[in-house]
Structure formats: C-alpha cells, structure tokens
Amino acid sequence: MSSRFQVMVIAFMLAAIGLFIVWYKAAFLNIPLTPHEKKDYFTISAEVSFTGDNAPAEITMALPAPQEGVKIISQESESGDFGFTISQTEEGERAVWSKRNIEGKQKIFYKITVSPEAFYSYSPDSGVNAGLSQNYNVDTGTIFALWDEVERAAVSSLIDTVRVHSSGPLTFAAQLIDQLNKEAPSDSVKLLLNMKNEDKISLIMKILMHEKINVRKVRGIYLKDRQKGRTLTEMFEVQTDEGWKLFDYEKGHVYKPKDLFVWQRGNDALFTAKGVSKPRLRFSIIQTQVPVISTIQQNIYGSSEFLNFSLFTLPASQQNAFKQILLIPMGVLIVVILRILVGIRTMGTFMPVLFSLAFIQTSLLNGLVMFFVIVFSGLFIRFYLSRLRLLLVARISAVIIVVIAIMSLMSIISYKLGITQVLSVTFFPMIILSWTIERMSILWEEEGGREVFVQGSGSLIVAVLAYFVMMNEYAAYLFFSFPELLLVILAVIILIGRYTGYRVSELLRFAPLGRS
C-alpha cells in the first residue's frame, strides 16, 4: 500500500468520523448549528378556581407524564398557603392541594414548561405507567342497566352493524365512530344520539367497554401561543395487538398531532374537588423562545451520556479557555493553506497564529500599531547590540528585556495620556516578539531589507487573515460545540501535506514564460 493511498484513506476516515459525529449531535442531540438558534418553550398554566365553603377542602388534579416528542422542562405549583403534595396512582401522578378551612373565592395554579423535540424519547417508569396497559375489568352487564328496553335494543343493533364491518378493536372503534358521525345515521343511532343522559363521548366509551375492548381517555392541549381559558381536548385510545391507538371522536383513528401535549391518559377524573363549590379548571399557554445552546448547558446532566462527556460539562472558566484554544486549529489551517498552496513566506511557521491571538485581545488596529512600534524599536536596539558581538543566548535575552521595557514604557505613557487601549499590549507574546526581532535582524544582515519586508508583510497578511477567521462568531461556535470538526481540519491538513504541485505565487511568477 503506497503512502499516498494511506494518506487518502486516513484523511477520508478522519473526515467521515468527524462529520458523522457532528451530524449525530445536530440531529439527535439537538445541538444547533448556529449560535443564535432558538427553540420554543411553552408554559402551560392550569388554573383551578373555586369558592370555599368554610370546610376542609381537598382538590386533586392529574399531572402529565413524560411522553414522546415533547420534553417536560419544569413543573411548579403556585398554591399560596394551601398544602401541596403529589400522590402516585395507577394511572400516574396527581397533584393534591388541601387546607383545613377556606372561604371565599380561591385560585391555585400549576405551571409546566415543555419543549417540543422531535427526537425526544424517554424510558417509561414501570411504577407510573404500569396501569396504562392493564386490562380494565368492567362489569358489562351494568353498563346499559339504566337504559330502557328501546335504548338497549338500539345499541344492540348498532353493535351488530359495527361487528359485521370490523375485524378487531381498531376497526371496531373506527366503524363505531363512523356510524355515529354519518350525515344520514340509522334510526337506532338517531335514538342513541338523542338520549338526554348520554353524550357521544360517553356512548362510545360504554360501547367499547361493553365489547371488552381496553379503552382509555386521552386529554391534551395543543401547543399554541396566547391561549387563555381553554379546556383540554378529549380523545381516547384503544389497545390493539400493535399497542395503543389514538382516536378522535369525530375523525376516527388519527396519529398523535405533533403539537398536542397529552396532559392525562386514563379513565380517572381530570380533577376532583371536595369541600368547595363552583370548581373550575382552565388552561392557558404562553410561548417563549430561548437560545438552544443555553438550554443545553443548563440541562446537560442526564440529557445524554454523549453530552456528559463533552466540553459543556467543564467549569465555565475552563470552557472559556477551550473557546480560545479551539480557535488555534483554524489559524493553523490558514497558515498551511497560505504557505503550501499560495506560497506566502512568513517569519516562523506558526508565529502569525500567535500574533492573531494577540490581535484578538487587543483588537486588530491597536494590535498592528503596537506591533510596529515594538518591532521597529526592538530592531533599532538589536542593531546596536550586534556591534557588541554578544553570544546568541545573551543577545536574545537582552532583546527580551528590551521588549519588556518597551511594553512597560508604552503602557505607562498611554495610561498617563488616557489611551487605555495600549494597556492591552501585555497580551503580545514577548518571547515570540523577541525572536521575531532577532530573526528579522539576521535576515536583514544575510539577505537584505527586501526579504525582511517580504517575510514580515507575509506574516502580517497571514496573521490578519487568521484573525478574521478566528474572530468569526459562527466558526468559533461550531468548533466549541462540535470539536469533532478538528478531525475534519486534520484530514484537510494531511491532504494538503501531500501536495507537491505549483503554488499560486509560482504560477504568477512564471506566468510571463507561459505567455511567451
């Protein structure tokens, strides 16, 4: 296997692994690809109002359980001086408010904040949801006990018709709803729909239970902004061999709408009130938008094992440090492209990247001005030191001290003059500046001032380009949120490292020969 082929394979594997992880985190962990992306939060407020009867009061309300596609962010009760507990039942949790003696009009609230997330899933708690799949033992003989003979005959006729056209619980429920919603219903259906003590919903539930079909009510609310004084939308589910299937009382079998938040599953009452009068339950919804990245940082623990092993779990100070460190590979890539493909010569290989980091701290214009002042001052001192014929280490040490002295002097003078921007000169890497001055001086002596100008300007061009890339808000965000992109940069650098063709500068240099 040739080295060229190995390079291609390694680069491809690195890029593929990096991009795959980025795709996984974006698609399944909901990490946004842009820093300003926001997600919708819906705050559902359940308001229970009632009038106290100067007696002990107890109000209970079913609480929503975790569900697919909608993540519960937070829940809280605003109940004043009422006692508040959460009780566990076979069908899930219930909020319980109680007070020894109340009078007058009262209101208590329960707020829950949810976020629709298409790929959100949860592991059902066996203790909470076991009751949802159990068979409901119903005494079918008592279901129609209060009806008269004519009504029982009508429902028997309806059941016979539905049985003929159905093959199981799913189709039976669908046919039953279809029969009850026909524009021209049969006489038996007309009779049943006109009963005083039964509505369509209770009629459907009773017939299904009479046929020993496991059925449970579903109450939910659509997640839409600015809803006030709403009641829950009622549906029901039928248990089939393929699981629970959702039905709308008007439309028949339906799939769960994406914007429907299920508040309760089961046949228990949505809320109960003892010791009070005129109880009433209403819901309101407010939609807000929050930055996605902040929600990830706040809920990082427990959201995903993958995210628990990411930079988001580090302390804030360490995260800020890595935000700076992860900028360096982008600067390195700029250096590789401009040196190998374009042919720009620089002072030192990665010295421009260090200058770019300094420019980020000082701002570009201030950094360039301070760079020229320090380098030209240092060169002047360095030329004088060369006449003293010092050894290399002593000469470099002297230049370092001179650079520090220049930086100190600049800081003091600028502070006295009120030019505070110059105080950021301390962010310049003084050792690198000293080596830059030494290298420029040697280059001047060996190859002349033109080469110093070429390499010096080349270094600044690379540093400025790297500065703009590293200052790019989107690039900085992507590399911190998706550090796997480093594998992609590594793959690109490995591929460029095998390039042996002409550089752009060489093509421009020999262009006249081609034309002749």
Coordinates of C-alpha atoms in Angstrom, one line a residue:
M1 CA 0.0 0.0 0.0
S2 CA 1.5 3.3 -1.1
S3 CA 1.9 6.2 1.3
R4 CA -0.3 8.3 -1.0
F5 CA -3.1 5.8 -0.7
Q6 CA -2.7 5.6 3.1
V7 CA -2.9 9.3 3.3
M8 CA -6.1 9.3 1.3
V9 CA -7.7 6.6 3.5
I10 CA -6.7 8.2 6.7
A11 CA -7.9 11.6 5.6
F12 CA -11.2 10.1 4.5
M13 CA -11.7 8.2 7.7
L14 CA -11.0 11.2 9.8
A15 CA -13.3 13.5 7.9
A16 CA -16.1 10.8 7.8
I17 CA -15.9 10.2 11.6
G18 CA -15.8 13.9 12.4
L19 CA -18.8 14.7 10.1
F20 CA -20.8 11.7 11.3
I21 CA -20.4 12.8 15.0
V22 CA -21.4 16.4 14.0
W23 CA -24.5 15.1 12.2
Y24 CA -25.4 12.9 15.1
K25 CA -25.1 15.7 17.7
A26 CA -27.1 18.0 15.5
A27 CA -29.9 15.6 14.5
F28 CA -30.4 13.5 17.7
L29 CA -29.0 15.7 20.5
N30 CA -30.5 18.9 19.1
I31 CA -27.3 20.9 19.3
P32 CA -27.9 23.8 16.9
L33 CA -25.5 24.5 14.0
T34 CA -25.7 28.3 14.5
P35 CA -25.1 30.2 17.8
H36 CA -28.3 32.2 17.7
E37 CA -30.7 29.4 17.0
K38 CA -33.7 29.4 19.4
K39 CA -36.2 26.8 20.5
D40 CA -39.8 27.1 21.5
Y41 CA -40.8 26.8 25.1
F42 CA -44.5 26.6 26.1
T43 CA -45.6 27.4 29.6
I44 CA -48.9 25.7 30.3
S45 CA -50.7 27.1 33.3
A46 CA -53.6 25.1 34.8
E47 CA -55.8 27.4 36.9
V48 CA -58.2 25.8 39.4
S49 CA -60.8 28.3 40.8
F50 CA -63.4 27.5 43.4
T51 CA -65.4 29.0 46.3
G52 CA -64.6 27.9 49.8
D53 CA -67.5 26.6 52.0
N54 CA -65.9 27.1 55.4
A55 CA -65.0 23.4 55.5
P56 CA -61.9 21.3 54.9
A57 CA -61.1 21.3 51.2
E58 CA -59.1 18.9 49.0
I59 CA -58.5 19.4 45.3
T60 CA -56.7 16.9 43.2
M61 CA -55.6 17.1 39.5
A62 CA -54.0 14.6 37.2
L63 CA -50.4 15.6 36.2
P64 CA -48.9 14.9 32.8
A65 CA -46.4 12.0 32.4
P66 CA -43.3 12.0 30.2
Q67 CA -44.1 11.5 26.5
E68 CA -42.5 11.1 23.2
G69 CA -41.8 14.2 21.2
V70 CA -42.4 16.7 24.0
K71 CA -39.9 17.2 26.8
I72 CA -41.0 18.5 30.2
I73 CA -38.6 21.2 31.3
S74 CA -40.0 22.2 34.6
Q75 CA -43.1 21.9 36.8
E76 CA -44.2 24.0 39.8
S77 CA -47.2 24.7 41.9
E78 CA -48.4 28.2 42.9
S79 CA -50.8 27.4 45.7
G80 CA -50.3 30.1 48.3
D81 CA -50.9 28.7 51.8
F82 CA -52.5 25.5 50.6
G83 CA -50.8 22.3 51.4
F84 CA -49.4 20.7 48.3
T85 CA -48.3 17.1 47.7
I86 CA -48.0 14.8 44.8
S87 CA -49.6 11.4 45.1
Q88 CA -48.9 8.3 43.0
T89 CA -51.9 6.4 41.5
E90 CA -52.1 3.5 39.0
E91 CA -52.7 6.0 36.2
G92 CA -49.9 8.3 37.2
E93 CA -49.2 11.3 39.4
R94 CA -51.8 13.6 40.9
A95 CA -51.4 17.0 42.5
V96 CA -53.2 17.3 45.8
W97 CA -54.0 20.7 47.4
S98 CA -55.6 20.8 50.8
K99 CA -56.5 23.2 53.5
R100 CA -58.3 22.9 56.8
N101 CA -60.7 25.8 56.4
I102 CA -61.2 28.1 53.4
E103 CA -63.8 30.7 52.5
G104 CA -64.4 32.9 49.6
K105 CA -63.1 32.7 46.0
Q106 CA -59.8 31.0 45.7
K107 CA -57.4 30.2 42.8
I108 CA -54.4 27.8 42.7
F109 CA -52.1 27.3 39.7
Y110 CA -49.9 24.5 38.4
K111 CA -47.4 25.6 35.7
I112 CA -45.5 23.2 33.5
T113 CA -43.0 24.2 30.8
V114 CA -42.5 21.9 27.9
S115 CA -40.4 21.9 24.7
P116 CA -41.4 20.1 21.5
E117 CA -38.4 17.9 20.5
A118 CA -39.0 15.6 17.5
F119 CA -36.4 13.0 18.6
Y120 CA -37.1 13.2 22.4
S121 CA -37.7 9.8 23.9
Y122 CA -38.0 8.6 27.5
S123 CA -37.8 5.3 29.3
P124 CA -41.3 4.7 30.9
D125 CA -41.2 4.3 34.6
S126 CA -42.8 1.0 35.3
G127 CA -44.3 2.3 38.5
V128 CA -46.0 5.2 36.8
N129 CA -47.2 3.7 33.6
A130 CA -47.9 0.1 34.5
G131 CA -51.6 1.0 35.0
L132 CA -51.8 2.2 31.4
S133 CA -51.5 -1.2 29.8
Q134 CA -53.6 -3.2 32.2
N135 CA -56.9 -4.7 31.2
Y136 CA -59.9 -2.7 32.6
N137 CA -62.2 -5.1 34.3
V138 CA -65.6 -3.8 33.6
D139 CA -68.9 -5.4 34.5
T140 CA -70.5 -5.2 31.1
G141 CA -73.9 -6.2 32.5
T142 CA -74.2 -2.9 34.3
I143 CA -73.1 -0.6 31.5
F144 CA -76.6 -0.2 30.0
A145 CA -78.5 -1.0 33.2
L146 CA -80.1 2.4 33.4
W147 CA -81.3 2.5 29.8
D148 CA -84.8 1.4 28.8
E149 CA -85.6 -1.5 26.5
V150 CA -85.8 0.6 23.4
E151 CA -82.3 2.1 24.0
R152 CA -80.8 -1.2 24.8
A153 CA -82.3 -2.6 21.5
A154 CA -80.9 0.4 19.6
V155 CA -77.4 -0.1 21.0
S156 CA -77.5 -3.8 20.3
S157 CA -78.5 -3.1 16.7
L158 CA -75.6 -0.6 16.4
I159 CA -73.1 -3.1 17.9
D160 CA -74.3 -5.8 15.4
T161 CA -73.8 -3.5 12.5
V162 CA -70.3 -2.5 13.6
R163 CA -69.3 -6.1 14.3
V164 CA -70.2 -7.1 10.8
H165 CA -67.9 -4.5 9.3
S166 CA -65.0 -4.8 11.7
S167 CA -62.3 -7.3 12.4
G168 CA -60.7 -6.2 15.7
P169 CA -60.6 -3.5 18.3
L170 CA -59.0 -1.0 15.9
T171 CA -61.6 -1.4 13.1
F172 CA -64.4 -1.8 15.6
A173 CA -63.7 1.6 17.1
A174 CA -63.2 3.2 13.7
Q175 CA -66.5 1.7 12.4
L176 CA -68.4 2.8 15.6
I177 CA -67.2 6.4 15.2
D178 CA -68.1 6.3 11.5
Q179 CA -71.6 5.1 12.3
L180 CA -72.2 7.8 14.9
N181 CA -70.9 10.6 12.6
K182 CA -72.8 9.7 9.4
E183 CA -74.7 12.5 7.8
A184 CA -77.7 10.2 7.5
P185 CA -77.5 7.9 10.5
S186 CA -79.7 4.9 11.1
D187 CA -82.8 5.2 13.3
S188 CA -81.0 3.3 16.1
V189 CA -78.1 5.8 16.0
K190 CA -80.5 8.7 16.0
L191 CA -82.2 7.4 19.1
L192 CA -78.9 6.9 20.9
L193 CA -77.6 10.4 20.0
N194 CA -80.8 12.0 21.3
M195 CA -80.6 10.4 24.7
K196 CA -80.8 13.0 27.4
N197 CA -78.3 11.5 29.9
E198 CA -75.7 10.4 27.4
D199 CA -73.4 12.3 25.0
K200 CA -71.5 10.9 22.1
I201 CA -68.3 10.5 24.1
S202 CA -69.8 8.5 26.9
L203 CA -71.7 6.4 24.4
I204 CA -68.6 5.5 22.5
M205 CA -66.7 4.6 25.7
K206 CA -69.6 2.5 27.1
I207 CA -70.0 0.5 23.8
L208 CA -66.2 -0.2 23.6
M209 CA -66.1 -1.3 27.2
H210 CA -69.2 -3.5 26.6
E211 CA -67.3 -5.2 23.9
K212 CA -64.4 -5.8 26.3
I213 CA -62.1 -3.5 24.4
N214 CA -59.5 -1.9 26.5
V215 CA -60.0 1.8 26.1
R216 CA -58.8 4.9 28.0
K217 CA -59.4 8.5 27.7
V218 CA -56.7 10.9 26.5
R219 CA -56.8 14.6 27.4
G220 CA -54.4 17.0 25.9
I221 CA -53.9 20.6 24.8
Y222 CA -52.5 22.0 21.6
L223 CA -49.3 23.9 22.0
K224 CA -50.2 27.3 20.5
D225 CA -49.2 30.7 21.8
R226 CA -51.6 33.1 23.6
Q227 CA -54.3 30.6 24.5
K228 CA -56.4 31.5 27.6
G229 CA -59.3 30.0 29.4
R230 CA -59.0 26.7 27.4
T231 CA -60.2 23.2 28.3
L232 CA -58.4 20.1 27.3
T233 CA -59.1 18.3 24.0
E234 CA -60.6 14.9 24.7
M235 CA -59.7 11.8 22.6
F236 CA -59.4 8.1 23.5
E237 CA -57.1 5.3 22.9
V238 CA -57.9 1.6 22.1
Q239 CA -55.5 -1.2 22.9
T240 CA -54.6 -3.4 19.9
D241 CA -52.0 -6.0 19.3
E242 CA -49.8 -3.2 18.0
G243 CA -50.2 -1.1 21.1
W244 CA -52.5 1.8 22.0
K245 CA -54.1 3.6 19.0
L246 CA -55.4 7.1 19.2
F247 CA -58.9 8.1 18.1
D248 CA -60.6 11.4 17.6
Y249 CA -64.3 11.3 18.5
E250 CA -65.1 13.0 15.2
K251 CA -62.3 11.9 12.8
G252 CA -61.8 8.3 13.9
H253 CA -58.3 6.8 14.0
V254 CA -55.6 9.5 14.0
Y255 CA -51.9 9.8 14.7
K256 CA -50.9 12.0 17.6
P257 CA -50.5 15.6 16.3
K258 CA -47.0 16.9 16.9
D259 CA -48.3 20.0 18.7
L260 CA -50.6 18.0 21.1
F261 CA -49.3 17.8 24.6
V262 CA -51.1 14.9 26.4
W263 CA -52.0 16.0 29.9
Q264 CA -53.7 12.8 31.1
R265 CA -54.1 9.2 29.9
G266 CA -56.6 7.1 31.8
N267 CA -60.2 7.0 32.9
D268 CA -59.8 8.7 36.2
A269 CA -61.3 12.2 36.6
L270 CA -59.1 15.0 35.4
F271 CA -59.6 16.9 38.7
T272 CA -61.7 16.4 41.8
A273 CA -62.8 18.9 44.4
K274 CA -64.1 18.2 47.9
G275 CA -65.4 20.8 50.4
V276 CA -65.7 23.6 47.8
S277 CA -68.3 24.8 45.4
K278 CA -68.2 26.0 41.8
P279 CA -64.9 24.3 41.0
R280 CA -63.5 25.1 37.6
L281 CA -60.3 24.1 35.7
R282 CA -59.0 26.2 32.8
F283 CA -55.7 26.2 30.9
S284 CA -53.6 28.9 29.3
I285 CA -50.5 28.7 27.2
I286 CA -47.7 31.2 26.6
Q287 CA -44.9 30.6 24.1
T288 CA -41.4 31.9 24.6
Q289 CA -38.1 31.4 22.7
V290 CA -34.8 30.7 24.4
P291 CA -31.3 30.2 23.0
V292 CA -30.8 26.5 22.3
I293 CA -27.2 26.5 23.5
S294 CA -28.1 27.9 26.9
T295 CA -30.7 25.2 27.4
I296 CA -28.1 22.5 26.6
Q297 CA -25.7 24.0 29.1
Q298 CA -28.4 24.2 31.8
N299 CA -29.7 20.7 31.2
I300 CA -26.5 18.9 30.2
Y301 CA -26.5 16.4 33.0
G302 CA -28.8 13.5 32.4
S303 CA -29.8 14.6 28.9
S304 CA -27.3 12.4 27.1
E305 CA -24.3 10.3 28.0
F306 CA -22.7 11.6 24.9
L307 CA -23.1 15.2 26.1
N308 CA -22.0 14.3 29.6
F309 CA -18.6 13.6 28.0
S310 CA -18.3 16.9 26.2
L311 CA -16.8 20.4 26.8
F312 CA -20.1 21.6 28.0
T313 CA -19.6 19.7 31.3
L314 CA -16.4 21.6 32.1
P315 CA -16.4 24.6 34.6
A316 CA -17.2 27.9 33.0
S317 CA -13.6 29.1 33.3
Q318 CA -12.3 26.0 31.5
Q319 CA -14.9 26.3 28.8
N320 CA -13.7 29.9 28.1
A321 CA -10.2 28.7 27.9
F322 CA -11.1 26.0 25.4
K323 CA -13.1 28.5 23.4
Q324 CA -9.7 30.2 22.8
I325 CA -7.7 27.0 22.3
L326 CA -10.1 25.6 19.7
L327 CA -9.5 28.8 17.6
I328 CA -5.9 27.8 17.0
P329 CA -6.6 24.9 14.6
M330 CA -8.4 27.4 12.3
G331 CA -5.4 29.7 12.3
V332 CA -3.1 26.7 11.7
L333 CA -5.2 25.7 8.7
I334 CA -4.9 29.2 7.3
V335 CA -1.2 29.1 7.7
V336 CA -1.0 25.7 5.9
I337 CA -3.1 26.9 3.0
L338 CA -1.3 30.2 2.5
R339 CA 2.2 28.7 2.9
I340 CA 1.8 25.5 0.9
L341 CA -0.8 26.3 -1.7
V342 CA -0.4 30.1 -2.1
G343 CA 3.4 30.3 -1.3
I344 CA 3.4 33.2 1.2
R345 CA 6.6 33.3 3.2
T346 CA 6.4 34.1 6.9
M347 CA 8.6 34.7 9.9
G348 CA 8.5 31.3 11.6
T349 CA 5.9 28.7 10.8
F350 CA 3.1 29.4 13.2
M351 CA 4.3 32.8 14.5
P352 CA 1.4 34.5 12.6
V353 CA -1.1 32.4 14.6
L354 CA 0.3 33.7 17.9
F355 CA 0.0 37.3 16.6
S356 CA -3.6 36.6 15.6
L357 CA -4.4 35.5 19.2
A358 CA -2.8 38.7 20.4
F359 CA -4.8 40.8 17.9
I360 CA -8.0 39.1 19.2
Q361 CA -7.2 40.5 22.7
T362 CA -6.0 44.0 21.6
S363 CA -8.3 44.5 18.5
L364 CA -6.8 44.4 15.1
L365 CA -5.9 48.1 14.6
N366 CA -4.5 48.6 18.0
G367 CA -2.5 45.4 17.8
L368 CA -1.0 46.4 14.4
V369 CA 0.1 49.8 15.7
M370 CA 1.7 48.2 18.9
F371 CA 3.3 45.5 16.8
F372 CA 5.1 48.1 14.5
V373 CA 6.2 50.2 17.5
I374 CA 7.6 47.3 19.4
V375 CA 9.3 45.6 16.4
F376 CA 10.9 48.8 15.0
S377 CA 12.1 49.9 18.4
G378 CA 13.4 46.4 19.1
L379 CA 15.2 46.3 15.7
F380 CA 16.9 49.6 16.5
I381 CA 18.2 48.2 19.8
R382 CA 19.1 44.9 18.2
F383 CA 21.3 46.6 15.6
Y384 CA 23.2 48.3 18.3
L385 CA 23.6 45.0 20.3
S386 CA 25.0 43.4 17.2
R387 CA 28.0 45.7 17.4
L388 CA 28.8 44.4 20.9
R389 CA 29.4 40.9 19.4
L390 CA 27.4 39.1 22.1
L391 CA 26.7 35.4 22.1
L392 CA 23.3 34.3 20.8
V393 CA 21.7 33.4 24.1
A394 CA 22.9 36.6 25.8
R395 CA 21.7 38.7 22.8
I396 CA 18.2 37.1 22.7
S397 CA 18.0 37.6 26.5
A398 CA 18.9 41.2 26.1
V399 CA 16.3 41.6 23.3
I400 CA 13.6 40.0 25.6
I401 CA 14.4 42.5 28.3
V402 CA 14.3 45.4 25.8
V403 CA 10.9 44.2 24.5
I404 CA 9.5 44.1 28.1
A405 CA 10.9 47.5 28.8
I406 CA 9.3 48.9 25.6
M407 CA 6.0 47.3 26.5
S408 CA 6.2 48.7 30.0
L409 CA 7.1 52.2 28.8
M410 CA 4.2 52.1 26.3
S411 CA 1.8 51.1 29.0
I412 CA 2.8 53.8 31.4
I413 CA 2.9 56.6 28.7
S414 CA -0.5 55.5 27.3
Y415 CA -2.0 55.3 30.7
K416 CA -0.8 58.8 31.6
L417 CA -2.2 60.1 28.2
G418 CA -5.5 58.3 28.8
I419 CA -5.1 55.9 25.9
T420 CA -6.2 52.8 27.7
Q421 CA -6.3 50.7 24.5
V422 CA -2.5 50.4 24.6
L423 CA -2.6 48.7 28.0
S424 CA -3.6 45.6 26.2
V425 CA -0.1 45.4 24.9
T426 CA 0.6 42.8 27.6
F427 CA -1.3 40.2 25.5
F428 CA 1.5 40.2 23.0
P429 CA 3.8 37.1 23.3
M430 CA 7.0 38.9 24.3
I431 CA 9.2 35.8 23.7
I432 CA 7.8 35.5 20.2
L433 CA 8.3 39.2 19.6
S434 CA 11.9 38.9 20.7
W435 CA 12.5 36.0 18.4
T436 CA 10.8 37.9 15.6
I437 CA 13.1 40.9 16.1
E438 CA 16.2 38.6 16.2
R439 CA 15.1 36.7 13.1
M440 CA 14.4 40.0 11.2
S441 CA 17.8 41.3 12.2
I442 CA 19.6 38.2 11.0
L443 CA 17.5 38.1 7.8
W444 CA 18.4 41.8 7.2
E445 CA 22.1 41.0 7.6
E446 CA 22.1 37.9 5.4
E447 CA 19.5 38.6 2.6
G448 CA 18.8 42.3 2.8
G449 CA 15.9 44.6 3.7
R450 CA 13.7 43.4 0.8
E451 CA 13.5 39.8 2.2
V452 CA 12.7 41.2 5.7
F453 CA 9.8 43.2 4.1
V454 CA 8.5 40.2 2.2
Q455 CA 8.5 37.8 5.1
G456 CA 7.3 40.5 7.6
S457 CA 4.4 41.6 5.4
G458 CA 3.7 37.9 4.6
S459 CA 3.5 37.2 8.4
L460 CA 1.1 40.1 8.9
I461 CA -1.1 39.1 6.0
V462 CA -1.4 35.6 7.3
A463 CA -2.0 36.9 10.9
V464 CA -4.7 39.3 9.7
L465 CA -6.5 36.6 7.6
A466 CA -6.3 34.1 10.5
Y467 CA -7.6 36.9 12.8
F468 CA -10.7 37.3 10.7
V469 CA -11.3 33.6 10.6
M470 CA -10.8 33.1 14.3
M471 CA -13.0 36.1 15.1
N472 CA -15.8 34.6 13.1
E473 CA -18.6 34.0 15.5
Y474 CA -20.1 31.1 13.7
A475 CA -16.7 29.3 13.3
A476 CA -15.9 29.8 16.9
Y477 CA -19.3 28.4 18.0
L478 CA -19.0 25.4 15.7
F479 CA -15.6 24.4 16.9
F480 CA -16.6 24.6 20.6
S481 CA -20.0 22.9 20.1
F482 CA -18.6 20.4 17.6
P483 CA -14.9 19.8 18.5
E484 CA -15.1 16.8 16.2
L485 CA -14.6 19.3 13.4
L486 CA -10.9 19.1 14.4
L487 CA -10.8 15.7 12.7
V488 CA -12.0 17.3 9.5
I489 CA -9.3 20.0 9.7
L490 CA -6.8 17.4 10.4
A491 CA -7.9 15.5 7.3
V492 CA -7.6 18.6 5.2
I493 CA -4.1 19.4 6.6
I494 CA -3.0 15.8 5.9
L495 CA -4.3 16.1 2.3
I496 CA -2.6 19.4 1.8
G497 CA 0.6 18.0 3.2
R498 CA 0.8 15.6 0.2
Y499 CA 0.5 18.5 -2.3
T500 CA 3.7 18.8 -4.4
G501 CA 2.4 20.9 -7.3
Y502 CA 3.0 24.6 -8.1
R503 CA 2.0 27.2 -5.6
V504 CA -0.1 30.2 -6.6
S505 CA 2.9 32.5 -6.2
E506 CA 5.0 30.4 -8.5
L507 CA 2.2 30.3 -11.1
L508 CA 2.1 34.1 -11.0
R509 CA 5.9 34.3 -11.1
F510 CA 6.2 32.1 -14.2
A511 CA 3.1 33.4 -16.0
P512 CA 5.2 35.6 -18.4
L513 CA 7.1 32.5 -19.5
G514 CA 3.9 30.7 -20.3
R515 CA 2.6 33.7 -22.4
S516 CA 5.9 33.9 -24.3

